[in-house]
């Protein structure tokens, strides 16, 4: 109890400090570009502590299977760590060590935060590390319009300082510790990386007049968070450095950032079996005008963030390195060497909105159908994939991860088949249907 109270006292002091750094008036939210802001539903305080029940060990094979089938539809101060080998019911907040990573700051200069819950049983040395999404910005208007929960850590500490995250508050799906809903990963170490850099986790630029006074340091934040997860004084032992299996995951902008960072992370943690799962973040070609707009946007992002994209992609595209910011380009040109499972909805509403396509507009229907066809084509030969025809943007950390089914199979089912090389289907693509 004393250790827990000390931890809360330290975090409260940091919360006050960060809160004082972010007292600017609230910005207007951009409805077209901001669809992933977290809810503000209250969370129960004083989380209970419980040890998760062990399960049968699932050891993945060195390489994923390639079977493909398309079914029909039927802070700056070290935080006191939790008790080793004890799994709480919630993910608790931690701050990186700012003194060690001075460049790793959110858009507003605040200290990045992540949430963590220790694994148990045969999951003690296995990790799921999830990159949160929340779109991005590429000019002064869109950057200044981003809400505070996407540009700093103050919101997350105010909302979750003592209560943490659980199945009812943004950490369901693959981050759930409910064995019935998440049987393959429920007792693994769970990490929720909060996105606060607006640069798809790739930027290397500090605040300047040309950046409207905002930092774009996503690349450095990733490095700092990986360092914190290897520090026993922060997360206890065993740490990520002792992991035997690591599944890096990301949704939306987090999925784009995952693809940009995954090969360097696999090299960093080369003693572990490292794999990845990306949820959304694929945009295909639809027609010249919209394609040109997408190119302009990618170029603007590159110029503003000075991003650190996948090294092999940049080396192969030195004349136009901005192309490496597109998830589809990385996928189609085989730049990524880390085993990757892709989930992409054929009617992803956020990506369609970026392409200025509206599902309910009859004039847009031919282009939307082309987009859906291209998504199916991009994924049909992937070793692991799940592609619904449902119009849902992301599912990794919500109940659709295990509830939405294609021919009786959820994404949780298919991801598990791929990861553990089970006999079941590893690539499931839902056929189009009339909406």
XYZ file of C-alpha atoms in Angstrom:
435
model
C 0.000 0.000 0.000
C 2.842 2.392 0.853
C 4.484 1.691 -2.518
C 1.220 2.314 -4.369
C 0.551 5.563 -2.487
C 4.089 6.758 -3.242
C 3.528 5.977 -6.907
C 0.289 7.961 -7.000
C 1.898 10.861 -5.125
C 4.727 11.046 -7.631
C 2.358 10.835 -10.583
C 0.077 13.468 -9.054
C 2.989 15.883 -8.752
C 3.905 15.252 -12.374
C 0.264 15.625 -13.394
C 0.157 19.088 -11.776
C 3.375 20.059 -13.534
C 2.145 18.915 -16.935
C -1.280 20.408 -16.388
C 0.316 23.778 -15.748
C 2.187 23.494 -19.048
C -0.988 23.011 -21.034
C -3.370 25.810 -19.965
C -3.901 27.209 -23.445
C -7.529 27.552 -24.577
C -9.005 24.371 -26.000
C -8.742 24.095 -29.765
C -11.666 23.413 -32.072
C -11.848 19.808 -33.168
C -11.735 19.017 -36.872
C -14.563 16.532 -37.454
C -13.235 15.183 -40.747
C -9.738 14.410 -39.491
C -10.245 13.568 -35.838
C -12.252 10.404 -35.362
C -10.194 8.616 -32.727
C -10.335 10.968 -29.751
C -10.959 8.929 -26.602
C -14.212 9.137 -24.727
C -14.504 10.810 -21.370
C -16.615 8.162 -19.682
C -15.796 7.832 -15.960
C -13.583 4.947 -14.883
C -13.763 3.189 -11.552
C -11.161 4.356 -9.057
C -8.980 2.264 -6.736
C -8.381 -0.621 -9.161
C -8.235 -4.073 -7.562
C -5.152 -6.245 -7.883
C -5.507 -9.826 -9.009
C -3.321 -12.531 -10.455
C -4.422 -13.737 -13.882
C -5.022 -17.450 -14.304
C -2.380 -19.261 -16.385
C -3.249 -20.818 -19.707
C -1.733 -23.411 -21.985
C 1.457 -22.229 -23.655
C 1.233 -21.278 -27.314
C 4.654 -21.159 -28.935
C 4.737 -19.686 -32.439
C 6.776 -21.290 -35.158
C 9.730 -19.385 -36.676
C 7.728 -18.242 -39.699
C 4.001 -17.677 -40.251
C 2.030 -19.935 -42.553
C 1.062 -18.628 -45.959
C -2.289 -20.301 -46.531
C -4.792 -17.886 -48.063
C -8.526 -18.357 -48.317
C -11.378 -16.044 -49.169
C -14.525 -17.339 -47.475
C -18.053 -16.403 -48.227
C -19.994 -14.560 -45.616
C -22.280 -16.626 -43.486
C 7.680 11.994 -16.125
C 11.195 13.023 -15.180
C 11.211 11.064 -11.910
C 11.219 7.287 -11.731
C 7.782 5.967 -10.840
C 7.448 3.312 -8.160
C 6.912 0.019 -9.955
C 4.092 -2.467 -9.359
C 4.732 -5.642 -7.398
C 6.629 -8.112 -9.644
C 4.622 -11.036 -11.034
C 1.312 -9.457 -10.028
C -1.140 -8.437 -12.749
C -3.577 -5.611 -11.983
C -7.008 -5.456 -13.556
C -6.119 -2.200 -15.305
C -3.249 -0.700 -17.269
C -1.556 1.948 -15.118
C 0.133 5.158 -16.375
C 3.887 5.685 -16.574
C 5.966 8.562 -17.918
C 9.248 8.282 -19.793
C 12.418 9.623 -18.155
C 12.605 13.068 -19.755
C 16.116 13.797 -18.494
C 17.377 10.773 -20.408
C 15.383 11.574 -23.553
C 15.064 15.380 -23.765
C 13.947 15.316 -27.408
C 11.092 12.896 -26.751
C 8.233 15.328 -26.146
C 4.617 15.667 -27.231
C 3.451 18.410 -29.600
C 2.961 20.742 -26.627
C 6.292 19.887 -25.002
C 4.800 17.666 -22.284
C 6.253 14.317 -21.249
C 4.846 11.305 -23.161
C 2.846 8.754 -21.192
C 2.151 5.064 -21.687
C -0.050 2.569 -19.853
C 1.166 -0.841 -18.746
C -0.150 -4.004 -17.135
C 2.211 -6.812 -16.150
C 1.714 -10.271 -17.589
C 1.404 -13.430 -15.534
C 1.859 -17.183 -15.730
C 3.243 -18.298 -19.078
C 2.671 -14.741 -20.360
C 5.218 -13.134 -18.022
C 7.858 -12.864 -20.766
C 5.466 -12.181 -23.651
C 4.381 -8.706 -24.697
C 1.723 -6.921 -26.731
C 2.797 -3.320 -27.397
C 0.095 -1.193 -29.053
C 0.625 2.133 -30.854
C -2.436 4.345 -30.494
C -3.734 6.239 -33.523
C -5.443 9.578 -33.999
C -4.655 10.768 -37.547
C -2.032 13.516 -37.996
C -1.622 17.072 -39.260
C 0.368 18.652 -42.065
C -0.315 22.404 -41.925
C -0.949 25.117 -39.362
C -4.737 24.962 -39.587
C -5.034 21.214 -39.027
C -2.276 21.140 -36.401
C -3.777 23.960 -34.353
C -7.215 22.312 -34.552
C -6.104 19.052 -32.921
C -7.609 18.362 -29.476
C -5.419 18.221 -26.389
C -5.642 14.469 -25.946
C -3.752 14.102 -29.258
C -1.081 16.755 -28.620
C -0.046 16.224 -24.993
C -0.143 13.922 -21.984
C -2.100 16.160 -19.603
C -5.502 14.826 -20.678
C -4.462 11.219 -20.098
C -3.090 11.918 -16.631
C -6.122 13.943 -15.585
C -8.541 11.248 -16.750
C -6.634 8.130 -15.738
C -4.122 9.014 -13.020
C -5.630 6.737 -10.382
C -8.014 4.587 -12.387
C -5.941 3.357 -15.330
C -7.387 1.724 -18.457
C -9.451 -1.438 -18.772
C -11.898 -3.234 -21.090
C -14.491 -0.519 -20.535
C -12.093 2.362 -21.184
C -10.156 2.047 -24.429
C -8.194 -1.128 -23.614
C -10.416 -3.974 -24.800
C -9.691 -6.397 -27.649
C -6.087 -7.488 -27.867
C -5.305 -5.556 -24.654
C -8.057 -7.275 -22.669
C -7.147 -9.553 -19.770
C -10.458 -11.377 -20.155
C -9.529 -14.921 -21.122
C -12.878 -15.581 -22.800
C -12.519 -12.618 -25.167
C -8.749 -12.654 -25.680
C -7.620 -16.264 -25.092
C -4.296 -16.008 -26.917
C -2.912 -12.818 -25.360
C -4.962 -12.176 -22.205
C -2.129 -12.816 -19.719
C 0.689 -11.213 -21.710
C 2.264 -7.917 -20.712
C 0.026 -5.212 -22.204
C 1.323 -1.788 -23.246
C -0.791 1.111 -24.528
C 1.453 3.786 -26.101
C -0.324 7.161 -26.070
C -0.026 9.098 -29.348
C 0.740 12.789 -28.820
C 3.057 13.817 -31.685
C 0.625 14.083 -34.648
C 3.268 12.629 -37.001
C 2.415 8.932 -37.300
C 5.111 8.170 -34.707
C 7.886 9.211 -37.126
C 8.869 12.871 -36.641
C 12.311 14.194 -35.675
C 11.633 17.933 -35.548
C 11.603 20.286 -32.563
C 9.401 23.347 -32.170
C 10.240 26.247 -34.485
C 8.372 29.078 -36.226
C 8.060 26.795 -39.263
C 6.307 24.184 -37.096
C 3.900 26.717 -35.536
C 5.657 26.248 -32.194
C 4.839 22.521 -32.100
C 7.205 19.582 -31.642
C 7.001 16.601 -34.014
C 9.098 13.990 -32.230
C 7.271 10.700 -32.679
C 10.419 8.806 -33.687
C 12.178 9.900 -30.503
C 9.105 9.086 -28.408
C 9.166 5.510 -29.700
C 12.838 5.196 -28.728
C 12.203 6.641 -25.263
C 9.222 4.381 -24.612
C 11.154 1.284 -25.666
C 13.921 2.351 -23.278
C 11.417 2.795 -20.429
C 9.940 -0.646 -21.069
C 13.425 -2.124 -20.605
C 13.989 -0.325 -17.289
C 13.225 -2.502 -14.219
C 13.037 0.639 -12.074
C 10.028 1.705 -14.147
C 8.149 -1.452 -15.151
C 9.680 -4.035 -12.846
C 11.211 -7.327 -13.941
C 11.241 -9.094 -16.280
C 11.322 -6.212 -18.749
C 10.856 -5.998 -22.492
C 14.579 -6.752 -22.814
C 13.930 -10.272 -21.491
C 10.901 -10.873 -23.713
C 10.727 -14.141 -25.609
C 7.814 -13.035 -27.804
C 6.759 -9.492 -28.766
C 3.717 -8.604 -30.825
C 3.878 -4.939 -31.806
C 0.466 -3.625 -32.812
C -0.959 -0.352 -34.094
C -4.261 1.112 -35.240
C -4.905 3.865 -37.807
C -2.048 6.380 -37.469
C -0.597 3.893 -35.016
C -0.686 1.263 -37.756
C 1.132 3.617 -40.126
C 3.680 4.350 -37.410
C 4.039 0.663 -36.674
C 4.996 -0.058 -40.283
C 7.525 2.795 -40.232
C 9.191 1.558 -37.031
C 8.749 -2.200 -36.983
C 11.950 -3.336 -38.704
C 14.147 -1.178 -36.478
C 12.299 -2.481 -33.410
C 12.769 -6.065 -34.581
C 16.512 -5.403 -34.852
C 16.581 -3.801 -31.403
C 14.833 -6.776 -29.786
C 16.459 -9.459 -31.913
C 16.596 -11.973 -29.061
C 12.808 -12.217 -29.120
C 10.370 -13.539 -31.698
C 9.099 -10.176 -32.985
C 5.967 -9.870 -35.111
C 3.443 -7.158 -35.860
C -0.223 -6.509 -36.555
C -1.442 -3.326 -38.269
C -5.072 -2.237 -38.024
C -6.045 0.092 -40.918
C -3.639 2.592 -42.492
C -3.801 1.396 -46.112
C -4.890 3.850 -48.826
C -5.090 2.682 -52.433
C -5.135 4.605 -55.713
C -8.636 5.624 -56.815
C -8.402 8.273 -59.560
C -5.863 10.936 -60.693
C -7.267 13.986 -58.891
C -7.589 12.279 -55.525
C -4.268 10.509 -56.007
C -2.603 13.876 -56.608
C -4.159 15.227 -53.420
C -2.772 12.263 -51.501
C 0.705 12.876 -52.928
C 0.526 16.552 -51.953
C -0.474 15.588 -48.418
C 2.370 13.052 -48.074
C 4.870 15.639 -49.285
C 3.558 18.243 -46.829
C 3.817 15.758 -43.959
C 7.380 14.893 -44.928
C 8.426 18.541 -45.095
C 6.814 19.399 -41.758
C 7.827 16.398 -39.634
C 11.223 15.442 -41.133
C 10.202 11.859 -40.428
C 12.364 8.784 -39.943
C 10.658 6.265 -42.204
C 11.608 2.641 -42.826
C 15.316 2.633 -43.708
C 15.171 0.170 -46.593
C 12.332 2.093 -48.220
C 14.108 5.441 -47.926
C 17.333 3.954 -49.313
C 15.441 2.667 -52.356
C 13.526 5.923 -52.915
C 16.016 8.685 -52.195
C 14.565 10.995 -54.846
C 11.112 10.872 -53.271
C 11.407 9.540 -49.697
C 7.942 10.818 -48.825
C 6.435 7.771 -50.593
C 7.626 5.680 -47.633
C 4.986 7.335 -45.474
C 2.279 5.310 -47.210
C 1.391 1.918 -45.743
C 0.274 0.590 -49.120
C 3.621 1.458 -50.726
C 5.540 -0.443 -48.040
C 3.210 -3.405 -48.384
C 3.297 -3.680 -52.164
C 7.038 -3.165 -52.492
C 8.014 -5.678 -49.798
C 10.152 -3.244 -47.822
C 9.263 -4.773 -44.452
C 11.049 -7.926 -43.322
C 9.235 -8.419 -39.986
C 6.249 -10.812 -40.154
C 3.175 -8.576 -40.401
C -0.548 -9.299 -40.133
C -2.737 -6.687 -41.836
C -6.335 -5.819 -41.038
C -8.063 -3.324 -43.334
C -11.776 -2.668 -43.810
C -12.777 -2.378 -47.463
C -15.099 0.495 -46.532
C -12.847 2.180 -43.968
C -14.728 5.454 -43.320
C -11.665 7.430 -42.232
C -9.572 6.526 -45.274
C -12.541 7.155 -47.577
C -12.971 10.551 -45.934
C -9.310 11.369 -46.577
C -9.952 10.494 -50.226
C -13.051 12.737 -50.142
C -15.389 9.833 -50.821
C -18.788 9.514 -49.138
C -20.464 6.109 -48.872
C -23.955 7.598 -49.161
C -23.145 9.645 -52.270
C -24.242 7.690 -55.394
C -21.693 9.567 -57.512
C -18.864 8.249 -55.328
C -20.012 4.631 -55.447
C -17.867 3.538 -58.444
C -14.699 4.885 -56.815
C -15.607 3.339 -53.466
C -16.117 -0.014 -55.173
C -12.717 0.393 -56.832
C -11.151 1.202 -53.458
C -12.695 -1.929 -51.931
C -11.484 -4.061 -54.829
C -7.963 -2.672 -54.501
C -7.913 -3.418 -50.763
C -8.878 -7.024 -51.464
C -6.193 -7.279 -54.140
C -3.546 -5.773 -51.852
C -4.286 -8.273 -49.078
C -5.257 -11.486 -50.860
C -1.711 -12.849 -51.098
C -0.535 -11.719 -47.664
C 0.448 -14.504 -45.233
C -1.890 -13.042 -42.622
C -4.825 -10.699 -43.227
C -8.377 -9.879 -42.183
C -10.498 -7.626 -44.383
C -14.149 -6.982 -43.466
C -16.710 -5.261 -45.666
C -18.283 -3.468 -42.711
C -17.318 0.217 -42.667
C -15.455 0.018 -39.329
C -12.193 1.893 -39.041
C -10.336 0.023 -36.289
C -11.015 -3.008 -34.073
C -7.806 -4.075 -32.298
C -8.702 -2.524 -28.946
C -12.479 -2.758 -28.971
C -15.034 -5.563 -28.808
C -15.217 -5.964 -32.595
C -11.816 -7.669 -32.309
C -13.631 -10.760 -31.054
C -17.306 -10.081 -31.911
C -17.376 -9.204 -35.632
C -17.129 -12.389 -37.689
C -16.626 -13.386 -41.308
C -17.922 -16.880 -41.954
C -17.772 -17.547 -38.223
C -14.235 -16.221 -37.738
C -13.321 -13.091 -35.781
C -10.112 -11.146 -36.221
C -8.965 -12.634 -32.902
C -9.428 -16.124 -34.376
C -7.564 -15.426 -37.608
C -4.745 -13.482 -35.937
C -4.253 -16.387 -33.533
C -4.165 -18.868 -36.419
C -1.484 -16.783 -38.128
C 0.589 -16.063 -35.040
C 0.639 -19.603 -33.685
C 0.583 -21.270 -37.127
C -2.606 -23.164 -36.403
C -4.432 -25.231 -38.970
C -7.236 -22.685 -39.431
C -7.517 -19.885 -41.987
C -4.872 -17.172 -41.778
C -6.134 -14.865 -44.518
C -9.851 -14.033 -44.454
C -11.352 -11.504 -46.875
C -15.058 -10.749 -46.807
C -16.754 -10.658 -50.227
C -18.470 -7.379 -51.194
C -22.185 -7.087 -50.682
C -24.918 -4.582 -51.502
C -25.229 -1.910 -48.834
